[in-house]
């Protein structure tokens, strides 16, 4: 029999297996001393949790709170404005990934800029910039790079290629961020504009694709220093159910540990070659502003000084806006990203703000909590 793609994931979506885990979790949850709140850091997990109605399967004392794991959702308006301004330059082709085109900044989205004549393109891989630059030798191609540890190696590979091939008309605006720093910020905020001391996080579902690159080692400090267990989980519903079961068992057995459910792909050390490529070209920023979360120390990356000739933020610094911009006063994306509010609590959720007319960034990407709730809202209530 010919192997089809669906053969590879059918077992991870099996209804009987999911129901069996639900029963196991419910039985174990009866032994919990108090309710537990599990934050899924990754937007991919948010999408899976909502799509498959997993909150509906949970006992009343096991709850989800949604974290800032969507790289589109956490991009502040001022950096979106950077992309907008760059795209409007006459000799520029602005290139980025997927949903970034739809995120509204203070002047509009990149989609709006394209409607005004800007040459804005989305790609599936940063390496597509090479082809675009060769087809447009008189243009400057600027790659607006976003994402967590998952996509950073691809951007580093692009820099590596630019140097090896001596390509002179590609530049990068770097917006890569890292997961552990924001997890710490959610537990113990150091930004005077953000009150995270009222966080309700009891445990974390660790991101899967991030962990393939970085290894599970990056979460060791959370059970050790913050008394928060972490279970790294895959994206399929059976993965998520098994990881929840592992977390509940830790609580009833009075353990606080780092565990890996997604062990078919995640190792302790991760992808060493990818890590070396990142370290070769990037360094930590002192601060990076996350939408709704404020400035988080050492949570962003930038090109090292020796590669400044590829850095669009440096090359175009005289035209890039520097003022900080507040979100729409009715948008509560910040509270949603911190896990202290859910999308239905927003007064404009599903009315003024919906996927076709997003006001907040959480409604833009399919990985955003608001977009997931909007699409799968019929699965919200527990039975």
Coordinates of C-alpha atoms in Angstrom, one line a residue:
X1 CA 0.0 0.0 0.0
X2 CA 1.3 3.4 -0.9
X3 CA 2.1 5.6 2.1
X4 CA 0.1 8.8 2.2
X5 CA 0.7 11.9 4.3
X6 CA -2.4 11.3 6.4
X7 CA -1.0 7.8 7.4
X8 CA 1.7 9.7 9.3
X9 CA -0.6 11.6 11.6
X10 CA -3.8 9.6 11.8
X11 CA -2.8 7.9 15.0
X12 CA -2.1 11.3 16.6
X13 CA -5.7 12.4 15.8
X14 CA -7.4 9.2 16.8
X15 CA -10.7 10.0 18.6
X16 CA -10.6 6.9 20.9
X17 CA -7.1 7.7 22.0
X18 CA -8.0 11.3 22.8
X19 CA -11.1 10.2 24.8
X20 CA -9.0 7.6 26.7
X21 CA -6.5 10.4 27.7
X22 CA -9.5 12.6 28.7
X23 CA -10.7 9.9 31.1
X24 CA -7.3 9.4 32.5
X25 CA -6.8 13.1 33.1
X26 CA -10.3 13.4 34.7
X27 CA -9.5 10.5 37.1
X28 CA -6.1 12.0 38.0
X29 CA -7.5 15.5 38.4
X30 CA -9.8 14.2 41.2
X31 CA -6.6 14.0 43.3
X32 CA -5.5 17.6 42.7
X33 CA -5.4 19.7 45.8
X34 CA -6.3 22.8 43.8
X35 CA -7.2 23.8 40.2
X36 CA -4.2 24.2 37.8
X37 CA -3.7 26.6 35.0
X38 CA -1.6 25.4 32.1
X39 CA -0.1 28.0 29.7
X40 CA 0.6 26.8 26.2
X41 CA 3.3 29.2 25.1
X42 CA 3.1 28.3 21.4
X43 CA 0.4 29.6 19.1
X44 CA 0.4 26.3 17.3
X45 CA -0.7 24.6 20.5
X46 CA -3.5 27.3 20.9
X47 CA -4.8 26.4 17.4
X48 CA -4.8 22.7 18.2
X49 CA -6.4 23.1 21.6
X50 CA -9.2 25.1 20.1
X51 CA -9.6 23.2 16.8
X52 CA -10.0 19.9 18.6
X53 CA -12.2 21.1 21.4
X54 CA -9.7 20.1 24.1
X55 CA -11.0 22.6 26.7
X56 CA -14.3 20.8 26.4
X57 CA -12.6 17.5 27.4
X58 CA -10.9 18.9 30.5
X59 CA -12.2 18.5 34.0
X60 CA -13.3 21.7 35.7
X61 CA -10.0 22.0 37.7
X62 CA -7.7 21.8 34.6
X63 CA -7.7 25.1 32.6
X64 CA -5.8 26.6 29.7
X65 CA -4.4 30.1 29.6
X66 CA -2.9 31.3 26.3
X67 CA 0.6 32.7 26.0
X68 CA 2.5 34.9 23.6
X69 CA 3.7 32.2 21.2
X70 CA 2.5 33.7 17.9
X71 CA 5.4 35.7 16.3
X72 CA 2.9 37.8 14.4
X73 CA 0.8 38.7 17.5
X74 CA 3.7 40.0 19.6
X75 CA 5.1 42.4 17.0
X76 CA 4.7 46.0 18.3
X77 CA 3.2 48.6 16.1
X78 CA 6.4 50.6 15.8
X79 CA 8.2 47.7 14.2
X80 CA 5.3 47.2 11.8
X81 CA 5.6 50.9 11.0
X82 CA 9.3 50.2 10.2
X83 CA 8.2 47.6 7.6
X84 CA 5.5 50.0 6.2
X85 CA 8.0 52.9 5.8
X86 CA 10.6 50.6 4.2
X87 CA 8.0 49.2 1.8
X88 CA 7.1 52.7 0.6
X89 CA 10.6 53.5 -0.6
X90 CA 10.7 53.7 -4.3
X91 CA 13.6 51.3 -4.9
X92 CA 12.6 48.7 -2.3
X93 CA 10.9 45.3 -2.5
X94 CA 9.8 44.4 1.1
X95 CA 9.7 40.7 1.7
X96 CA 8.3 38.9 4.8
X97 CA 6.5 35.7 5.9
X98 CA 2.7 35.1 5.6
X99 CA 0.4 36.7 8.0
X100 CA 2.8 39.6 8.7
X101 CA 1.3 41.4 5.7
X102 CA -2.1 41.7 7.5
X103 CA -1.0 43.1 10.9
X104 CA -2.1 46.7 11.3
X105 CA 0.4 49.3 12.3
X106 CA -0.3 53.0 13.0
X107 CA -0.2 53.8 9.3
X108 CA -2.0 50.6 8.2
X109 CA -0.8 47.2 7.3
X110 CA 1.7 46.0 4.6
X111 CA -1.4 44.9 2.7
X112 CA -2.5 48.6 2.7
X113 CA 1.0 49.6 1.6
X114 CA 0.7 47.2 -1.3
X115 CA -2.6 48.7 -2.3
X116 CA -0.9 52.1 -2.4
X117 CA 1.7 50.7 -4.9
X118 CA 4.4 49.3 -2.6
X119 CA 6.1 46.2 -3.8
X120 CA 5.4 43.9 -0.8
X121 CA 5.8 40.1 -1.2
X122 CA 5.4 37.2 1.2
X123 CA 7.5 34.1 0.9
X124 CA 7.6 30.7 2.6
X125 CA 11.4 30.7 3.0
X126 CA 13.9 33.6 3.4
X127 CA 16.0 32.0 0.7
X128 CA 13.3 33.1 -1.8
X129 CA 14.9 36.5 -1.4
X130 CA 17.8 35.3 -3.5
X131 CA 15.7 34.7 -6.5
X132 CA 13.8 38.0 -6.1
X133 CA 17.1 39.9 -5.9
X134 CA 18.5 38.3 -9.0
X135 CA 15.3 39.1 -10.9
X136 CA 15.4 42.7 -9.7
X137 CA 19.1 43.7 -9.7
X138 CA 18.3 47.5 -9.5
X139 CA 16.1 47.1 -6.5
X140 CA 16.9 46.7 -2.8
X141 CA 15.3 43.7 -1.3
X142 CA 14.6 44.0 2.4
X143 CA 13.6 40.9 4.3
X144 CA 11.5 41.7 7.4
X145 CA 12.5 38.7 9.5
X146 CA 10.1 37.4 12.2
X147 CA 9.8 34.4 14.4
X148 CA 11.1 32.4 17.4
X149 CA 14.0 30.0 17.5
X150 CA 12.2 27.9 14.8
X151 CA 12.7 30.4 11.9
X152 CA 15.9 32.1 13.1
X153 CA 18.2 29.5 11.5
X154 CA 16.6 30.1 8.1
X155 CA 17.4 33.8 8.4
X156 CA 21.0 33.0 9.5
X157 CA 21.3 30.7 6.4
X158 CA 20.2 33.6 4.3
X159 CA 22.9 35.9 5.8
X160 CA 25.4 33.1 5.2
X161 CA 24.5 32.8 1.5
X162 CA 24.6 36.6 1.0
X163 CA 28.2 36.6 2.3
X164 CA 29.3 33.6 0.3
X165 CA 27.7 34.8 -3.0
X166 CA 28.6 38.5 -2.3
X167 CA 25.0 39.6 -2.9
X168 CA 24.8 43.3 -2.5
X169 CA 21.1 44.2 -2.8
X170 CA 19.5 42.2 0.0
X171 CA 19.2 43.6 3.5
X172 CA 17.5 42.4 6.7
X173 CA 15.3 43.9 9.3
X174 CA 15.6 41.5 12.2
X175 CA 12.7 40.8 14.6
X176 CA 13.6 37.4 15.9
X177 CA 12.7 36.7 19.5
X178 CA 13.4 33.9 22.0
X179 CA 11.1 31.9 24.2
X180 CA 12.7 31.5 27.6
X181 CA 13.0 35.2 28.3
X182 CA 9.3 35.9 27.7
X183 CA 8.4 32.9 29.9
X184 CA 10.4 34.4 32.7
X185 CA 8.8 37.8 32.1
X186 CA 5.3 36.3 32.4
X187 CA 6.2 34.8 35.8
X188 CA 8.1 37.8 37.1
X189 CA 7.8 41.0 35.1
X190 CA 10.6 43.6 35.4
X191 CA 8.8 46.2 33.2
X192 CA 7.2 49.0 35.1
X193 CA 4.4 49.2 32.5
X194 CA 3.4 45.6 32.9
X195 CA 2.0 43.9 36.0
X196 CA 2.7 40.2 35.7
X197 CA 2.8 39.5 39.4
X198 CA -0.8 38.5 39.2
X199 CA 0.0 35.7 36.7
X200 CA -1.9 32.5 37.2
X201 CA 0.5 30.2 35.5
X202 CA 1.0 26.8 37.2
X203 CA 2.7 24.9 34.4
X204 CA 3.8 25.3 30.8
X205 CA 3.3 23.3 27.7
X206 CA 6.7 23.8 26.0
X207 CA 6.8 24.7 22.3
X208 CA 7.6 21.8 19.9
X209 CA 9.3 23.3 16.8
X210 CA 11.2 25.8 18.9
X211 CA 12.5 22.9 21.0
X212 CA 13.6 20.9 18.0
X213 CA 16.1 23.7 17.3
X214 CA 17.0 24.8 20.9
X215 CA 16.6 21.5 22.7
X216 CA 14.7 21.0 25.9
X217 CA 17.6 22.3 27.9
X218 CA 16.4 25.9 27.6
X219 CA 13.5 25.1 30.0
X220 CA 15.5 23.6 32.9
X221 CA 15.4 26.8 35.0
X222 CA 11.6 26.9 35.2
X223 CA 11.0 23.8 37.4
X224 CA 14.3 24.5 39.2
X225 CA 14.1 28.3 39.9
X226 CA 10.4 29.2 39.3
X227 CA 8.6 26.0 40.6
X228 CA 6.8 25.7 37.2
X229 CA 6.9 22.3 35.5
X230 CA 7.4 22.2 31.7
X231 CA 6.3 19.5 29.4
X232 CA 7.4 19.9 25.8
X233 CA 4.6 18.8 23.6
X234 CA 4.0 18.0 19.9
X235 CA 1.2 19.8 17.9
X236 CA -1.2 17.0 17.3
X237 CA -4.2 16.5 19.7
X238 CA -2.9 13.2 21.1
X239 CA 0.4 14.9 21.8
X240 CA -1.3 17.7 23.7
X241 CA -3.5 15.3 25.7
X242 CA -0.5 13.2 26.7
X243 CA 1.4 16.3 27.8
X244 CA -1.5 17.5 29.9
X245 CA -1.7 14.1 31.5
X246 CA 2.0 14.3 32.3
X247 CA 1.6 17.7 33.9
X248 CA -1.4 16.6 36.0
X249 CA 0.6 13.5 37.2
X250 CA 3.4 15.8 38.2
X251 CA 1.1 17.7 40.5
X252 CA -0.5 14.7 42.1
X253 CA 2.9 13.1 42.6
X254 CA 4.3 16.3 44.1
X255 CA 6.9 16.6 41.4
X256 CA 8.1 19.7 39.5
X257 CA 10.2 18.6 36.4
X258 CA 11.1 19.3 32.8
X259 CA 9.7 16.4 30.7
X260 CA 9.5 15.9 26.9
X261 CA 6.4 14.3 25.4
X262 CA 7.6 15.2 21.9
X263 CA 10.6 12.9 22.2
X264 CA 10.3 11.6 18.6
X265 CA 11.8 15.0 17.5
X266 CA 13.0 16.9 20.5
X267 CA 16.3 16.1 22.2
X268 CA 18.0 17.7 25.2
X269 CA 20.6 19.5 23.2
X270 CA 18.6 20.3 20.1
X271 CA 20.0 21.1 16.6
X272 CA 23.6 22.0 17.3
X273 CA 24.4 23.1 13.8
X274 CA 21.4 25.4 13.7
X275 CA 22.4 26.9 17.0
X276 CA 25.9 27.5 15.8
X277 CA 24.6 29.2 12.7
X278 CA 22.5 31.5 14.8
X279 CA 25.4 32.3 17.1
X280 CA 27.6 33.1 14.2
X281 CA 25.5 35.9 12.9
X282 CA 23.3 37.1 15.7
X283 CA 23.6 38.5 19.2
X284 CA 21.1 39.4 21.9
X285 CA 19.6 42.8 22.1
X286 CA 19.5 44.5 25.5
X287 CA 15.7 45.0 25.2
X288 CA 13.1 44.0 22.7
X289 CA 9.5 45.3 22.9
X290 CA 6.8 42.7 22.8
X291 CA 3.3 43.9 21.8
X292 CA 1.3 44.1 25.0
X293 CA 4.2 42.9 27.2
X294 CA 6.6 45.8 27.1
X295 CA 10.4 45.7 26.9
X296 CA 11.8 42.3 27.8
X297 CA 15.6 42.0 28.5
X298 CA 17.7 39.8 26.2
X299 CA 14.6 38.5 24.4
X300 CA 15.4 39.7 20.9
X301 CA 18.2 39.1 18.4
X302 CA 20.1 41.5 16.0
X303 CA 22.8 41.1 13.5
X304 CA 26.3 41.3 14.9
X305 CA 28.2 44.5 14.3
X306 CA 30.4 43.0 11.6
X307 CA 27.4 42.4 9.5
X308 CA 25.9 45.9 9.8
X309 CA 26.1 46.4 6.0
X310 CA 23.2 44.0 5.8
X311 CA 21.2 45.6 8.6
X312 CA 18.2 47.6 7.3
X313 CA 17.6 49.1 10.7
X314 CA 21.1 50.7 10.6
X315 CA 21.1 51.6 6.9
X316 CA 17.7 53.2 7.0
X317 CA 17.8 54.5 10.6
X318 CA 17.3 58.2 9.4
X319 CA 13.8 57.4 8.1
X320 CA 12.5 54.8 10.5
X321 CA 10.1 56.1 13.2
X322 CA 11.3 55.8 16.8
X323 CA 8.3 56.9 18.9
X324 CA 6.4 54.2 20.8
X325 CA 2.8 53.6 19.8
X326 CA 0.0 52.4 22.0
X327 CA -2.5 49.8 20.8
X328 CA -6.1 50.6 20.3
X329 CA -7.6 51.5 23.6
X330 CA -10.4 48.8 23.3
X331 CA -8.0 46.0 22.3
X332 CA -6.9 43.7 25.2
X333 CA -4.3 41.7 23.2
X334 CA -1.7 42.5 25.8
X335 CA -3.7 40.9 28.6
X336 CA -4.5 37.9 26.3
X337 CA -0.8 37.4 25.5
X338 CA 0.0 37.5 29.2
X339 CA -2.6 34.9 30.0
X340 CA -4.7 37.1 32.3
X341 CA -7.7 37.5 29.9
X342 CA -9.4 35.4 27.2
X343 CA -10.6 36.7 23.8
X344 CA -14.3 36.7 24.6
X345 CA -13.7 39.2 27.4
X346 CA -12.7 41.8 24.8
X347 CA -15.6 44.1 24.0
X348 CA -14.7 44.3 20.3
X349 CA -14.0 40.6 19.8
X350 CA -16.0 39.2 16.9
X351 CA -17.7 42.5 16.2
X352 CA -15.4 45.4 15.2
X353 CA -12.4 43.0 15.4
X354 CA -12.5 39.9 13.3
X355 CA -10.2 38.2 10.9
X356 CA -11.4 40.2 7.9
X357 CA -11.0 43.5 9.8
X358 CA -8.4 42.8 12.6
X359 CA -7.8 45.6 15.1
X360 CA -5.6 43.6 17.4
X361 CA -2.7 41.4 16.3
X362 CA -4.2 38.3 18.0
X363 CA -6.9 38.3 15.4
X364 CA -4.5 38.3 12.4
X365 CA -2.6 35.1 12.4
X366 CA -4.2 31.6 12.5
X367 CA -2.0 31.0 15.5
X368 CA -3.4 34.0 17.4
X369 CA -5.7 33.3 20.3
X370 CA -8.5 35.6 19.1
X371 CA -8.5 34.1 15.6
X372 CA -8.6 30.6 17.1
X373 CA -11.5 31.5 19.4
X374 CA -13.3 33.2 16.5
X375 CA -13.0 30.2 14.3
X376 CA -13.6 27.5 16.9
X377 CA -15.8 29.3 19.3
X378 CA -18.5 26.7 19.3
X379 CA -16.1 24.4 21.2
X380 CA -15.4 26.8 24.1
X381 CA -17.8 25.6 26.7
X382 CA -17.1 22.5 28.8
X383 CA -19.8 20.0 29.1

